[in-house]
Short mmCIF file of C-alpha atoms and ligand atoms in Angstrom, two decimals:
data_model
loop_
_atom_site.label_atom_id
_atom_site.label_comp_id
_atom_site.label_asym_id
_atom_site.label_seq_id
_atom_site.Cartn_x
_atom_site.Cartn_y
_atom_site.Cartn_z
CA UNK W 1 85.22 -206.17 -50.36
CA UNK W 2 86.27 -208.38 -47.40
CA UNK W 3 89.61 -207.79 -46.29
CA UNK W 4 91.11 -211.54 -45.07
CA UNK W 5 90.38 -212.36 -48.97
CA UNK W 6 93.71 -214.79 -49.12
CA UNK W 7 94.05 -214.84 -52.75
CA UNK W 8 94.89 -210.44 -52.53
CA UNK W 9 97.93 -209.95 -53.22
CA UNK W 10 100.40 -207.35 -52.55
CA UNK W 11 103.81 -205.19 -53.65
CA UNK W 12 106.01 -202.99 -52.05
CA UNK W 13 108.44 -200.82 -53.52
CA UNK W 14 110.99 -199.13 -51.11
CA UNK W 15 112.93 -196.15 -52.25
CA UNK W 16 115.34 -194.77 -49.83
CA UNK W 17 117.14 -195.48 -46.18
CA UNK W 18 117.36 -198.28 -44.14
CA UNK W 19 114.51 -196.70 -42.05
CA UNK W 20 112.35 -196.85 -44.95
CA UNK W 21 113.63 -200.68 -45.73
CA UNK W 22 112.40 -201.53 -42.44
CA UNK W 23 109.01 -199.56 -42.40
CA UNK W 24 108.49 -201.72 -45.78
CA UNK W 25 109.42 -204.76 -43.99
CA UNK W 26 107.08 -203.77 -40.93
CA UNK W 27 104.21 -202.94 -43.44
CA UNK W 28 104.76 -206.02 -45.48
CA UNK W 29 103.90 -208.15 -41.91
CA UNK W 30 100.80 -206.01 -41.25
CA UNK W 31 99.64 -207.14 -45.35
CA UNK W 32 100.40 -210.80 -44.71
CA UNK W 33 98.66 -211.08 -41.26
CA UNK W 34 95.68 -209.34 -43.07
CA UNK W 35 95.88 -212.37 -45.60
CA UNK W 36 97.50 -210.41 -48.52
CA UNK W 37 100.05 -212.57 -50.15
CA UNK W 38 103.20 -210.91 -51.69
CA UNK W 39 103.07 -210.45 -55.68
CA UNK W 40 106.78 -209.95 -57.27
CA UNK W 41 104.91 -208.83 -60.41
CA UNK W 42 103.06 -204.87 -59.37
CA UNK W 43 100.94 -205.76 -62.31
CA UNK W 44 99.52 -208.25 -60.77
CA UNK W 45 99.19 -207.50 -57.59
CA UNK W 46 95.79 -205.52 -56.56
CA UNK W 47 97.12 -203.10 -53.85
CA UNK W 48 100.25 -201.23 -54.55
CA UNK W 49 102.49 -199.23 -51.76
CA UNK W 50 105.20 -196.89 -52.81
CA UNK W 51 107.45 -196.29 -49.85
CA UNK W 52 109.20 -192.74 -50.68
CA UNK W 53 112.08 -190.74 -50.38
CA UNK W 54 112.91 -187.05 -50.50
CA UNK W 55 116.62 -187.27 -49.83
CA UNK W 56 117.24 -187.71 -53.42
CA UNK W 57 115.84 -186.29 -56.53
CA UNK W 58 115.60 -188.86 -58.87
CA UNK W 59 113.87 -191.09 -56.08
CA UNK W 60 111.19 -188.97 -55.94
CA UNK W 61 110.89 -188.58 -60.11
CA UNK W 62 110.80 -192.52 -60.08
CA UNK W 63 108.04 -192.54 -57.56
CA UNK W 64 105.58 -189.92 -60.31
CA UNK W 65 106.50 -191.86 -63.05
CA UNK W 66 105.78 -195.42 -61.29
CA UNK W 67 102.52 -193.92 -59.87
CA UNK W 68 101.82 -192.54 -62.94
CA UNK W 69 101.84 -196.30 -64.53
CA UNK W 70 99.94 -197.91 -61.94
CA UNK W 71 96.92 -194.61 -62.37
CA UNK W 72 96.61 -195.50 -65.34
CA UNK W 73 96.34 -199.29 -64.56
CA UNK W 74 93.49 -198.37 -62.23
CA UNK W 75 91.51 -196.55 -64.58
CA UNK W 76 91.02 -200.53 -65.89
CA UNK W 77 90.78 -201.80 -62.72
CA UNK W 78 89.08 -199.82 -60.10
CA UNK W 79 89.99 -202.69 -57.58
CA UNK W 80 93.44 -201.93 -57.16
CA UNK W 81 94.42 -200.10 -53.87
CA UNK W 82 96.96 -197.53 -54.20
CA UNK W 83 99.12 -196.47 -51.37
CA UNK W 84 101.75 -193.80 -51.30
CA UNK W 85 103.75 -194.04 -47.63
CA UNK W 86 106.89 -192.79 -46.51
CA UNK W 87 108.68 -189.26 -46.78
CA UNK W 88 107.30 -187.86 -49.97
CA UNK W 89 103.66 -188.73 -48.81
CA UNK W 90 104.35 -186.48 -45.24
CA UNK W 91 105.59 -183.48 -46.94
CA UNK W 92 103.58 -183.38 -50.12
CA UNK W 93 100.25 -184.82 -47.79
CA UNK W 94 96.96 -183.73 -49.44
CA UNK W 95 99.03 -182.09 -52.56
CA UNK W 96 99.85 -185.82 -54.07
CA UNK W 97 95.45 -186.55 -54.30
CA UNK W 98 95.24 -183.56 -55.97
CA UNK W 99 97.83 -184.70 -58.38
CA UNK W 100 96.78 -188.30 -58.70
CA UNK W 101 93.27 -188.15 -57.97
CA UNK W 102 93.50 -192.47 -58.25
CA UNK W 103 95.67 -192.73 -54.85
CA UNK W 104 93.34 -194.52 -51.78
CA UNK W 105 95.85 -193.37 -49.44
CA UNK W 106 98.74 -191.40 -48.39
CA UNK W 107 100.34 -191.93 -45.60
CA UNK W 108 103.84 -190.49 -43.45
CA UNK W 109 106.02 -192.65 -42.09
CA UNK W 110 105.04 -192.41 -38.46
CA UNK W 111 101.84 -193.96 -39.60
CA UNK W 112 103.50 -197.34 -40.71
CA UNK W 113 102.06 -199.33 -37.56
CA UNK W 114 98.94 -198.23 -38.69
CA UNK W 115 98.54 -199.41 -41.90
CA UNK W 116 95.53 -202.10 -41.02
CA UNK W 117 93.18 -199.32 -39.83
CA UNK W 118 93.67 -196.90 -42.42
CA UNK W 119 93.03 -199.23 -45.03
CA UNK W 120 89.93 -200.41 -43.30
CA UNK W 121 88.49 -196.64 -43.97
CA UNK W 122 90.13 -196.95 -47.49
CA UNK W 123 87.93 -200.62 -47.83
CA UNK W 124 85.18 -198.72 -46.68
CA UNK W 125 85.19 -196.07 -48.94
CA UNK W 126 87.23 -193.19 -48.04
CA UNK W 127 90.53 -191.46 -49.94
CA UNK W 128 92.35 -191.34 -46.76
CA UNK W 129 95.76 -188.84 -46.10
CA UNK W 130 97.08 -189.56 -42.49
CA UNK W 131 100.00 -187.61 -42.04
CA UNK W 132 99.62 -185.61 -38.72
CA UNK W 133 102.17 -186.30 -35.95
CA UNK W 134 101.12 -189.19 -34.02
CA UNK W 135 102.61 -190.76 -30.78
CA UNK W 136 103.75 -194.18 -32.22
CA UNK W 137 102.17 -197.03 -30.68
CA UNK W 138 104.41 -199.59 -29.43
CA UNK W 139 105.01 -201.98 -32.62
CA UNK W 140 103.18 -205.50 -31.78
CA UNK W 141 103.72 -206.56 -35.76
CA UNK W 142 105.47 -208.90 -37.34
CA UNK W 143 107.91 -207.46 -39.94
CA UNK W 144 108.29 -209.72 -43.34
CA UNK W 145 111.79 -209.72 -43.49
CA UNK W 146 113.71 -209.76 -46.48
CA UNK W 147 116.82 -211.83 -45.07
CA UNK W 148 117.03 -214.56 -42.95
CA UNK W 149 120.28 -213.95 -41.58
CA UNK W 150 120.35 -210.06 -40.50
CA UNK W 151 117.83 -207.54 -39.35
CA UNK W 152 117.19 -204.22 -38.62
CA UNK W 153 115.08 -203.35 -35.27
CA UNK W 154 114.13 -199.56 -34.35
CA UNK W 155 114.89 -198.26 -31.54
CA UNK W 156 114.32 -194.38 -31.77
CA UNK W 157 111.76 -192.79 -34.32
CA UNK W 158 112.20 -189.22 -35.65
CA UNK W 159 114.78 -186.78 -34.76
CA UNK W 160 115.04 -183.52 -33.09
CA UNK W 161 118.15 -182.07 -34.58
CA UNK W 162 117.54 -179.15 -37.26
CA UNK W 163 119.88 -180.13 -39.98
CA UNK W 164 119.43 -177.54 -42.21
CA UNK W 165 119.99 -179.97 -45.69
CA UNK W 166 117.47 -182.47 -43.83
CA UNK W 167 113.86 -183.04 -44.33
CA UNK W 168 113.61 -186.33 -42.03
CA UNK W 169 112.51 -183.57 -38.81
CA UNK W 170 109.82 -182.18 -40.87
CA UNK W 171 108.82 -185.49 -42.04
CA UNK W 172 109.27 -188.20 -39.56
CA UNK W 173 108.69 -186.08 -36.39
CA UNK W 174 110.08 -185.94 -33.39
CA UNK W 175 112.38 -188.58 -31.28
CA UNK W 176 110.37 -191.05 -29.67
CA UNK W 177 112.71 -193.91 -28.19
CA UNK W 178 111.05 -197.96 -28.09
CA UNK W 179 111.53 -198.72 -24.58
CA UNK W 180 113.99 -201.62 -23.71
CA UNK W 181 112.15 -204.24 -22.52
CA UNK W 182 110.13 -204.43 -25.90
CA UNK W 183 113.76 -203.82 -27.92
CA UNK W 184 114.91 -206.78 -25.96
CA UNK W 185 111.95 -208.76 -27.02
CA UNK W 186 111.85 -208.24 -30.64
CA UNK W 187 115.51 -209.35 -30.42
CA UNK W 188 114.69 -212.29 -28.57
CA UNK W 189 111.81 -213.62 -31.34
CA UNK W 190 114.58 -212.65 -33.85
CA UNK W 191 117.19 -215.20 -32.18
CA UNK W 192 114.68 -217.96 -31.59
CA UNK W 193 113.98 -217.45 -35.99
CA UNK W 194 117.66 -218.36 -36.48
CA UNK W 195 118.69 -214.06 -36.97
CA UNK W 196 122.66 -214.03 -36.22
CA UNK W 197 122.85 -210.10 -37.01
CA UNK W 198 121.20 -207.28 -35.91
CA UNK W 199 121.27 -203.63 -36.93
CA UNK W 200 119.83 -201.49 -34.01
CA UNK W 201 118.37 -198.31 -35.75
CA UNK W 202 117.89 -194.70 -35.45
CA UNK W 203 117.92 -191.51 -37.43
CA UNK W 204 120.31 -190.54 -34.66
CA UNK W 205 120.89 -193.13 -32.58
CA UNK W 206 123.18 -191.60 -30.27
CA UNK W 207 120.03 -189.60 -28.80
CA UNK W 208 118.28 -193.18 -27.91
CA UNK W 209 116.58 -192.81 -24.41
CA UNK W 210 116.60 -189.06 -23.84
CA UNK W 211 113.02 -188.79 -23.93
CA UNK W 212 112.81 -191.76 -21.84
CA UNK W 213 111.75 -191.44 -18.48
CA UNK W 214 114.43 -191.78 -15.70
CA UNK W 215 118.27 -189.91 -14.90
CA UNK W 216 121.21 -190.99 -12.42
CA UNK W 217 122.08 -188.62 -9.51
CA UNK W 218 124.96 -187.25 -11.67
CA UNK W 219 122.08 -186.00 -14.25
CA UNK W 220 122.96 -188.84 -17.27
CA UNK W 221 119.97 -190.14 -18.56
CA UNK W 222 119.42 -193.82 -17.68
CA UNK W 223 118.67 -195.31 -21.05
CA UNK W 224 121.60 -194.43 -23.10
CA UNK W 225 122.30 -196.21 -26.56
CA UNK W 226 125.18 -197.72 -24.67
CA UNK W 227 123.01 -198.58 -21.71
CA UNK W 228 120.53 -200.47 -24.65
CA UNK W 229 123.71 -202.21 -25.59
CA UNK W 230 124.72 -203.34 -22.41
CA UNK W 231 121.32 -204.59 -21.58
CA UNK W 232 120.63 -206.91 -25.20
CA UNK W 233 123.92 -208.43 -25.96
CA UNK W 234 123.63 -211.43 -24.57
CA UNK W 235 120.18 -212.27 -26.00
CA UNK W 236 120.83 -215.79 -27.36
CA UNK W 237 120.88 -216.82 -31.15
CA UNK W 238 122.22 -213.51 -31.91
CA UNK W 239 126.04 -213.51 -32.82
CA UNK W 240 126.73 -209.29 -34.21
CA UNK W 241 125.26 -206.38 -33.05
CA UNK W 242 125.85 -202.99 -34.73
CA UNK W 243 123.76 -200.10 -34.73
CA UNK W 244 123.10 -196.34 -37.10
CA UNK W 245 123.35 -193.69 -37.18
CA UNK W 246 125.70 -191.84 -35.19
CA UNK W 247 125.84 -188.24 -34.75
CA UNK W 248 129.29 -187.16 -33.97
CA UNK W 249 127.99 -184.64 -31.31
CA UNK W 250 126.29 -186.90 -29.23
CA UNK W 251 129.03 -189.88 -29.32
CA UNK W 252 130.68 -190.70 -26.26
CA UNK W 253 134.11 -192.53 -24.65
CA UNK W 254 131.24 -194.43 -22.76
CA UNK W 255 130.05 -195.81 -26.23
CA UNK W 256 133.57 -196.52 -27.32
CA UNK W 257 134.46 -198.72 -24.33
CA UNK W 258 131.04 -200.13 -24.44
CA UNK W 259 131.64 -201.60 -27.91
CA UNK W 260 135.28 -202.72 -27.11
CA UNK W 261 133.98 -204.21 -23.95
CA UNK W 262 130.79 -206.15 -25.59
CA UNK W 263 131.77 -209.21 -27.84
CA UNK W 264 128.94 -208.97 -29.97
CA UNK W 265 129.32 -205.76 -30.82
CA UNK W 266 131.00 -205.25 -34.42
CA UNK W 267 134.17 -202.94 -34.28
CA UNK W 268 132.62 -201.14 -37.62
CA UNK W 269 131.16 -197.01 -36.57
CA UNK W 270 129.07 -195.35 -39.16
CA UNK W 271 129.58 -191.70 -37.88
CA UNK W 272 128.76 -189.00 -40.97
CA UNK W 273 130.81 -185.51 -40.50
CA UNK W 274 129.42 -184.28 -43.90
CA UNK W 275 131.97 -182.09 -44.18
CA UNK W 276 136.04 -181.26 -43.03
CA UNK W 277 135.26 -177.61 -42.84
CA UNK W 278 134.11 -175.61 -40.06
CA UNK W 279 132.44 -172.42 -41.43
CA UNK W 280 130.26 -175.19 -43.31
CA UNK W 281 129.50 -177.29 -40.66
CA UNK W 282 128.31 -174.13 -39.09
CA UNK W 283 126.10 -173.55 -41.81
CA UNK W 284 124.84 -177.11 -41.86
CA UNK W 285 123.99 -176.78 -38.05
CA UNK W 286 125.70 -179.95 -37.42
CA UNK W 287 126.84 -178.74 -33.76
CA UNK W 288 130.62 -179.90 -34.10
CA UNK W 289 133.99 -179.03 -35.60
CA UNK W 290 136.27 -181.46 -37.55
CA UNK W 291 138.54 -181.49 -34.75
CA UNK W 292 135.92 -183.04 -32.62
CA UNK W 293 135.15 -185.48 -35.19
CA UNK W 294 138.81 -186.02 -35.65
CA UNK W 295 139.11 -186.75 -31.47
CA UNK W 296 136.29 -189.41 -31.65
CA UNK W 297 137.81 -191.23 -34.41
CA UNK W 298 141.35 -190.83 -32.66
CA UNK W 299 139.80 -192.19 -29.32
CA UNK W 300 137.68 -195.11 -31.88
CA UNK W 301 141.20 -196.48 -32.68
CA UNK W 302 143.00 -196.05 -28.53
CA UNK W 303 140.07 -199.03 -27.90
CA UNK W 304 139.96 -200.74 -31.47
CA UNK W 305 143.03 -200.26 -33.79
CA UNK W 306 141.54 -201.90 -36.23
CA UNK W 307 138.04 -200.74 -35.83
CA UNK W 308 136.21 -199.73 -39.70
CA UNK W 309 135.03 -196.37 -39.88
CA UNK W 310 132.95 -195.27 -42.26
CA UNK W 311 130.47 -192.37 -42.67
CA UNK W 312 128.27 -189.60 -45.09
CA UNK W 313 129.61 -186.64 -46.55
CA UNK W 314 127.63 -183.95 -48.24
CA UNK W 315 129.98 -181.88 -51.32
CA UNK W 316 128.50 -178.32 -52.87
CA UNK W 317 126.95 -177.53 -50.25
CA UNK W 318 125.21 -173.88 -50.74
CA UNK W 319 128.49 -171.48 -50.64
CA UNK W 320 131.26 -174.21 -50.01
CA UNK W 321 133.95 -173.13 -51.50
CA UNK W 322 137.25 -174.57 -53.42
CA UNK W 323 138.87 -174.01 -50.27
CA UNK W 324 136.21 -175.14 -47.94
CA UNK W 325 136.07 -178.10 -49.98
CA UNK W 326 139.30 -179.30 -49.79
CA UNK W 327 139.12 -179.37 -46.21
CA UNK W 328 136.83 -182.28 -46.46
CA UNK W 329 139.19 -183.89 -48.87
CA UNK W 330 141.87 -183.63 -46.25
CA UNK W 331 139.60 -184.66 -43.32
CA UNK W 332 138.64 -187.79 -45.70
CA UNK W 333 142.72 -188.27 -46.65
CA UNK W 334 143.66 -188.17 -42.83
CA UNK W 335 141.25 -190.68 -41.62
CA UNK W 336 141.41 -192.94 -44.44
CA UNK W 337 137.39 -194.16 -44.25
CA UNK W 338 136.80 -197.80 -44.79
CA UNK W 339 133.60 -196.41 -46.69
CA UNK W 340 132.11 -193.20 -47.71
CA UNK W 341 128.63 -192.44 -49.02
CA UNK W 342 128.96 -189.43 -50.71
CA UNK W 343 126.30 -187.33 -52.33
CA UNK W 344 126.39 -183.44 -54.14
CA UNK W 345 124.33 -181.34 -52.10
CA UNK W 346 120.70 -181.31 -53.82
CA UNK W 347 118.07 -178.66 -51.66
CA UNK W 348 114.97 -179.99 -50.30
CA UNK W 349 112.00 -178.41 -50.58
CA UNK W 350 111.09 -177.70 -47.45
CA UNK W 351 114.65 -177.41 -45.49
CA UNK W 352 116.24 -173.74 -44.60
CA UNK W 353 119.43 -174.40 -47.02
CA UNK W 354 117.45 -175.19 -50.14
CA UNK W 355 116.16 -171.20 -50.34
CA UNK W 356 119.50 -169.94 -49.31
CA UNK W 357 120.80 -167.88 -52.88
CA UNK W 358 124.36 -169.10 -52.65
CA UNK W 359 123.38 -172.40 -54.31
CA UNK W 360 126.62 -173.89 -56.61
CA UNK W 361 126.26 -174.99 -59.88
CA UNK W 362 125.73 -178.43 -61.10
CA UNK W 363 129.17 -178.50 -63.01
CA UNK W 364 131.08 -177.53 -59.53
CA UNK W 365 129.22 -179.88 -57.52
CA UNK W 366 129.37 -182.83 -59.68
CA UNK W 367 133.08 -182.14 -60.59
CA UNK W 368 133.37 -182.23 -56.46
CA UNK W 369 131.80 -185.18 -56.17
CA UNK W 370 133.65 -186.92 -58.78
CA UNK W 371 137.04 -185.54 -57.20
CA UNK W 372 135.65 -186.69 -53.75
CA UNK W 373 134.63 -189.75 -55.22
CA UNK W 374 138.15 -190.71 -56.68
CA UNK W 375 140.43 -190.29 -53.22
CA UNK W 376 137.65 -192.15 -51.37
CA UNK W 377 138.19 -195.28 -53.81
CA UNK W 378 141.58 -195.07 -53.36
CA UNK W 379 141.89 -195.02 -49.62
CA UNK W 380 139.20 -197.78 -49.12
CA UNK W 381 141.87 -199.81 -51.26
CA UNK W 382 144.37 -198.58 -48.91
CA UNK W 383 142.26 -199.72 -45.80
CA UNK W 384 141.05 -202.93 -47.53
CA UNK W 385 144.97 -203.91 -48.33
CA UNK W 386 145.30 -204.51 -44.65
CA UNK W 387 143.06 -207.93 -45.12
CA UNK W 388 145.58 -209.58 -47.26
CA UNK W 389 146.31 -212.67 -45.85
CA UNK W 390 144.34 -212.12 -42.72
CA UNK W 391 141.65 -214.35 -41.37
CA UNK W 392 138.36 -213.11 -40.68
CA UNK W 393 134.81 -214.12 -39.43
CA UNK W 394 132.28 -213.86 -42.40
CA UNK W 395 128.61 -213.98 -41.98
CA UNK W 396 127.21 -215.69 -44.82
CA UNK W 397 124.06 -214.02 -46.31
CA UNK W 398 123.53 -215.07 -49.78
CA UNK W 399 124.98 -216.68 -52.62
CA UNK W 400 126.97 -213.96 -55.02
CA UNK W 401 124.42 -213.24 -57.51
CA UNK W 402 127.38 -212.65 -60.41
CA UNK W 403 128.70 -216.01 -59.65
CA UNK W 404 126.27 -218.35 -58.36
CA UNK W 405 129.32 -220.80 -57.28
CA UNK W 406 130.25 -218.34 -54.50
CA UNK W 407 128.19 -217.41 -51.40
CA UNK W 408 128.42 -213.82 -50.05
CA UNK W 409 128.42 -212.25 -46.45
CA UNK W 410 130.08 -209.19 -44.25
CA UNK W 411 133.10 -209.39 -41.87
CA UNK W 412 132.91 -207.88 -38.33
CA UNK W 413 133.95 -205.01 -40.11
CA UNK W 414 131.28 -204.95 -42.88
CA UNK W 415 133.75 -205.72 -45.77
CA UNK W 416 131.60 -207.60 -48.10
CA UNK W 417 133.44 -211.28 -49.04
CA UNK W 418 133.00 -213.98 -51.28
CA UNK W 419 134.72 -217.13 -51.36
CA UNK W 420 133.73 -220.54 -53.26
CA UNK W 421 130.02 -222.43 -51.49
CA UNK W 422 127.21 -224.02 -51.72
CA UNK W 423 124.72 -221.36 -49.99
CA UNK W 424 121.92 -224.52 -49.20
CA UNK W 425 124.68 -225.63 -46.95
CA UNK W 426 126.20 -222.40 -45.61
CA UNK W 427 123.10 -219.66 -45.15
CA UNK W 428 123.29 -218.31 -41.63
CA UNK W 429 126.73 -219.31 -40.53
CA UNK W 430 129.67 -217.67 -39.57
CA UNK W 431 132.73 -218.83 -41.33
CA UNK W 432 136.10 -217.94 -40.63
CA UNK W 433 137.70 -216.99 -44.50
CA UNK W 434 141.40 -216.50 -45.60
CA UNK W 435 141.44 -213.69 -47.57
CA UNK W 436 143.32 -213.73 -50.86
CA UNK W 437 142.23 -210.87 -52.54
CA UNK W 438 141.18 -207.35 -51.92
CA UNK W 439 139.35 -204.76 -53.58
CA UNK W 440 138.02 -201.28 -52.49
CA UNK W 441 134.94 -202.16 -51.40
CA UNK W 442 135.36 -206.04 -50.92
CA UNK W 443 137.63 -209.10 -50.96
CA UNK W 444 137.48 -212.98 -52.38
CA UNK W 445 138.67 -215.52 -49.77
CA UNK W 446 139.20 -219.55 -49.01
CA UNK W 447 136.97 -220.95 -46.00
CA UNK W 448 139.23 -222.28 -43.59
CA UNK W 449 136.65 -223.70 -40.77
CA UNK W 450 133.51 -223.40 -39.52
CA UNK W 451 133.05 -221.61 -36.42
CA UNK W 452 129.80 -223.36 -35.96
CA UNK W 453 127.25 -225.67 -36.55
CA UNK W 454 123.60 -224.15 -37.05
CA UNK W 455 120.11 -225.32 -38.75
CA UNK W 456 120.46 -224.65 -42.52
CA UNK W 457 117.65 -222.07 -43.99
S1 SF4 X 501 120.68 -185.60 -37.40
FE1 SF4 X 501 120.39 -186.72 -39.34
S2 SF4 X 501 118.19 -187.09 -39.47
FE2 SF4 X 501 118.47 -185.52 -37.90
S3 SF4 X 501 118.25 -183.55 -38.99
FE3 SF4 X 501 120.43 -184.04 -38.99
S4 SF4 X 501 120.81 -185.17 -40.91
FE4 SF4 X 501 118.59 -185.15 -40.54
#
């Protein structure tokens, strides 16, 4: 089996984070540059990657039962090439051959760049499982990227924080920060393509550079996330910058004036607390208290009044109780989040908290959730009420796929908008929008002007 065969053909299936969607994305360019084209149809294509996910349950049932389909698939067709990647193939490693004795190869996600030799041993033979740290090698590969518009680059892999509901330690390793010159040059290629936005990205971004060589005489390290920031905002082409995830003990005034300062930098700050109560956030090992959280939103809005905030929050937590609880519903009620991913606390194999025996119920979690879930729609109505009428710059990604006479995009402050247009014509450009209606989560405006001129996609 040659491997530059250019009628192969390839799918991708991405469970998860926006780490994951940009692994896939980085994997996808290794497939195509090995002369793999892309198959929309698994069942037709002859090598198969699951990207995984442990964070949530059902993610990782979907990935058994998909792999299950495509085993049996195989049995027919000993051609196909069957990949696992991602964070259910680093923590269940070996384990997943010996449960689906038809996988080629499993491999962890700090193994993405290295997708073109391992299949090489799984051409020549070999059931391959690569998921031992590894230092990763600088990324020379061209992601396929599923937008035209907005991207995400990496700039720090793994993460050295001890979470104790979080497998990503465990499974994606430990920080290792891109340097800045090759950050800067990704962005560059991504602004001659015609990219206007770009997500910079990070399990914890906020700890970008600290195992990067270099410190000032007052001890700071040199290559800070806002130091990154500082040094790629002006590459040319691109028009937004924001950047995830924050960890509340790591983000600084320095940051805050850094983003006010910078035009291209979106006032929008995904910062999780996952949760209003200390004792928890103890337990959690999160490293701050909801006051401190409270001070960096409080010193978000001194710079940027109108800045978006939005964040993560974990409910049911292994002995949270009523009381506990409803501090996070009072955090969430005094900040008044422009967003909220929420989730009920569901253990990890793997992670400290999941073998704690304090574990709630499903009914008290769920009815938390639900509870959580209800004030959180109402105050992003709340926060979204303040674009009545208002004009504001929307970044048009695609057309609205439940009405295919309106085109979608984001404001600065990642409200998603639709207003009336002909996506051929406006793909790619930023358009300032009156907006006439609000929802929670997004609004319905009028185009008033363009703000620009660019090539159509
Ligand atoms: S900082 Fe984020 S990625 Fe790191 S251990 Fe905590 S929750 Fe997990």
């Amino acid at each position: 089996m040659t491997m530059t065969q250019s009628d192969r053909r390839y799918h991708i299936t991405t469970f998860g984070c926006q780490m994951n969607k940009a692994d896939s994305e980085r994997m996808a360019g290794i497939l195509e540059e090995m002369g793999f084209n892309w198959s929309e149809d698994p069942n037709e294509a002859d090598l198969i990657l699951y990207n995984t996910c442990t964070i949530r349950d059902n993610a990782e049932q979907k990935v058994y039962s998909y792999l299950g389909r495509q085993a049996k698939r195989k049995q027919e067709h000993p051609e196909l090439t069957l990949i696992v990647a991602g964070c259910v193939a680093q923590q269940e490693g070996e384990k997943l051959l010996r449960r689906v004795p038809e996988l080629d190869l499993v491999m962890g996600p700090q193994h993405a760049n290295r997708l073109e030799d391992l299949l090489q041993q799984v051409f020549d033979g070999n059931q391959v499982v690569a998921t031992e740290p590894v230092h990763i090698i600088e990324d020379i590969t061209k992601p396929r990227r599923e937008s035209k518009v907005t991207a995400w680059v990496n700039v720090i892999y793994g993460c050295n924080e001890r979470c104790t509901y979080c497998v990503v330690p465990s499974v994606r390793g430990v920080e290792q920060s891109r340097n800045r010159e090759a950050i800067r040059a990704e962005m560059e290629e991504l602004g001659r393509l015609g990219y206007k936005e770009i997500t910079l990205l990070g399990q914890n971004i906020d700890a970008y550079g600290r195992d990067l060589p270099g410190v000032t005489a007052t001890g700071r390290h040199l290559h800070t996330l806002t130091d990154l920031l500082y040094y790629v905002h002006d590459v040319s082409g691109v028009e937004r910058l924001r950047f995830a995830t924050s960890h509340p003990r790591y983000f600084t005034e320095r940051l805050i004036k850094a983003c006010y300062e910078l035009p291209k930098v979106c006032e929008h700050f995904h910062i999780p607390f996952q949760s209003g109560d200390n004792e928890l956030l103890k337990a959690m090992k999160r490293g701050y208290t909801h006051e401190r959280y409270r001070q960096i939103i409080e010193k978000i809005r001194e710079y940027m009044p109108d800045a978006s905030i939005s964040a993560d929050a974990i409910v049911g937590f292994p002995g949270e109780t009523e009381a506990q609880f409803e501090n996070t519903l009072k955090l969430v009620d005094d900040i008044g989040f422009d967003q909220l991913n929420t989730a009920a606390y569901s253990p990890r194999p793997g992670t400290p908290a999941a073998i704690w025996d304090n574990q709630l119920s499903e009914e008290v979690k769920s009815d938390r959730l639900q509870r959580l879930n209800h004030l959180v729609s109402q105050k992003a109505a709340d926060r979204s009420g303040r674009y009545l009428g208002r004009i504001e710059e929307v970044l048009v990604e695609d057309v609205n796929p439940k009405d295919p006479t309106q085109v979608m995009g984001r404001t600065r402050g990642n409200r998603l908008t639709f207003f009336k247009g002909n996506i051929e014509q406006l793909k790619g450009q930023l358009i300032k929008v009156k907006v006439t209606e609000v929802r929670a989560f997004s609004l319905t405006g009028v185009p008033i002007e363009k703000t620009e001129l660019v090539p159509l996609f």
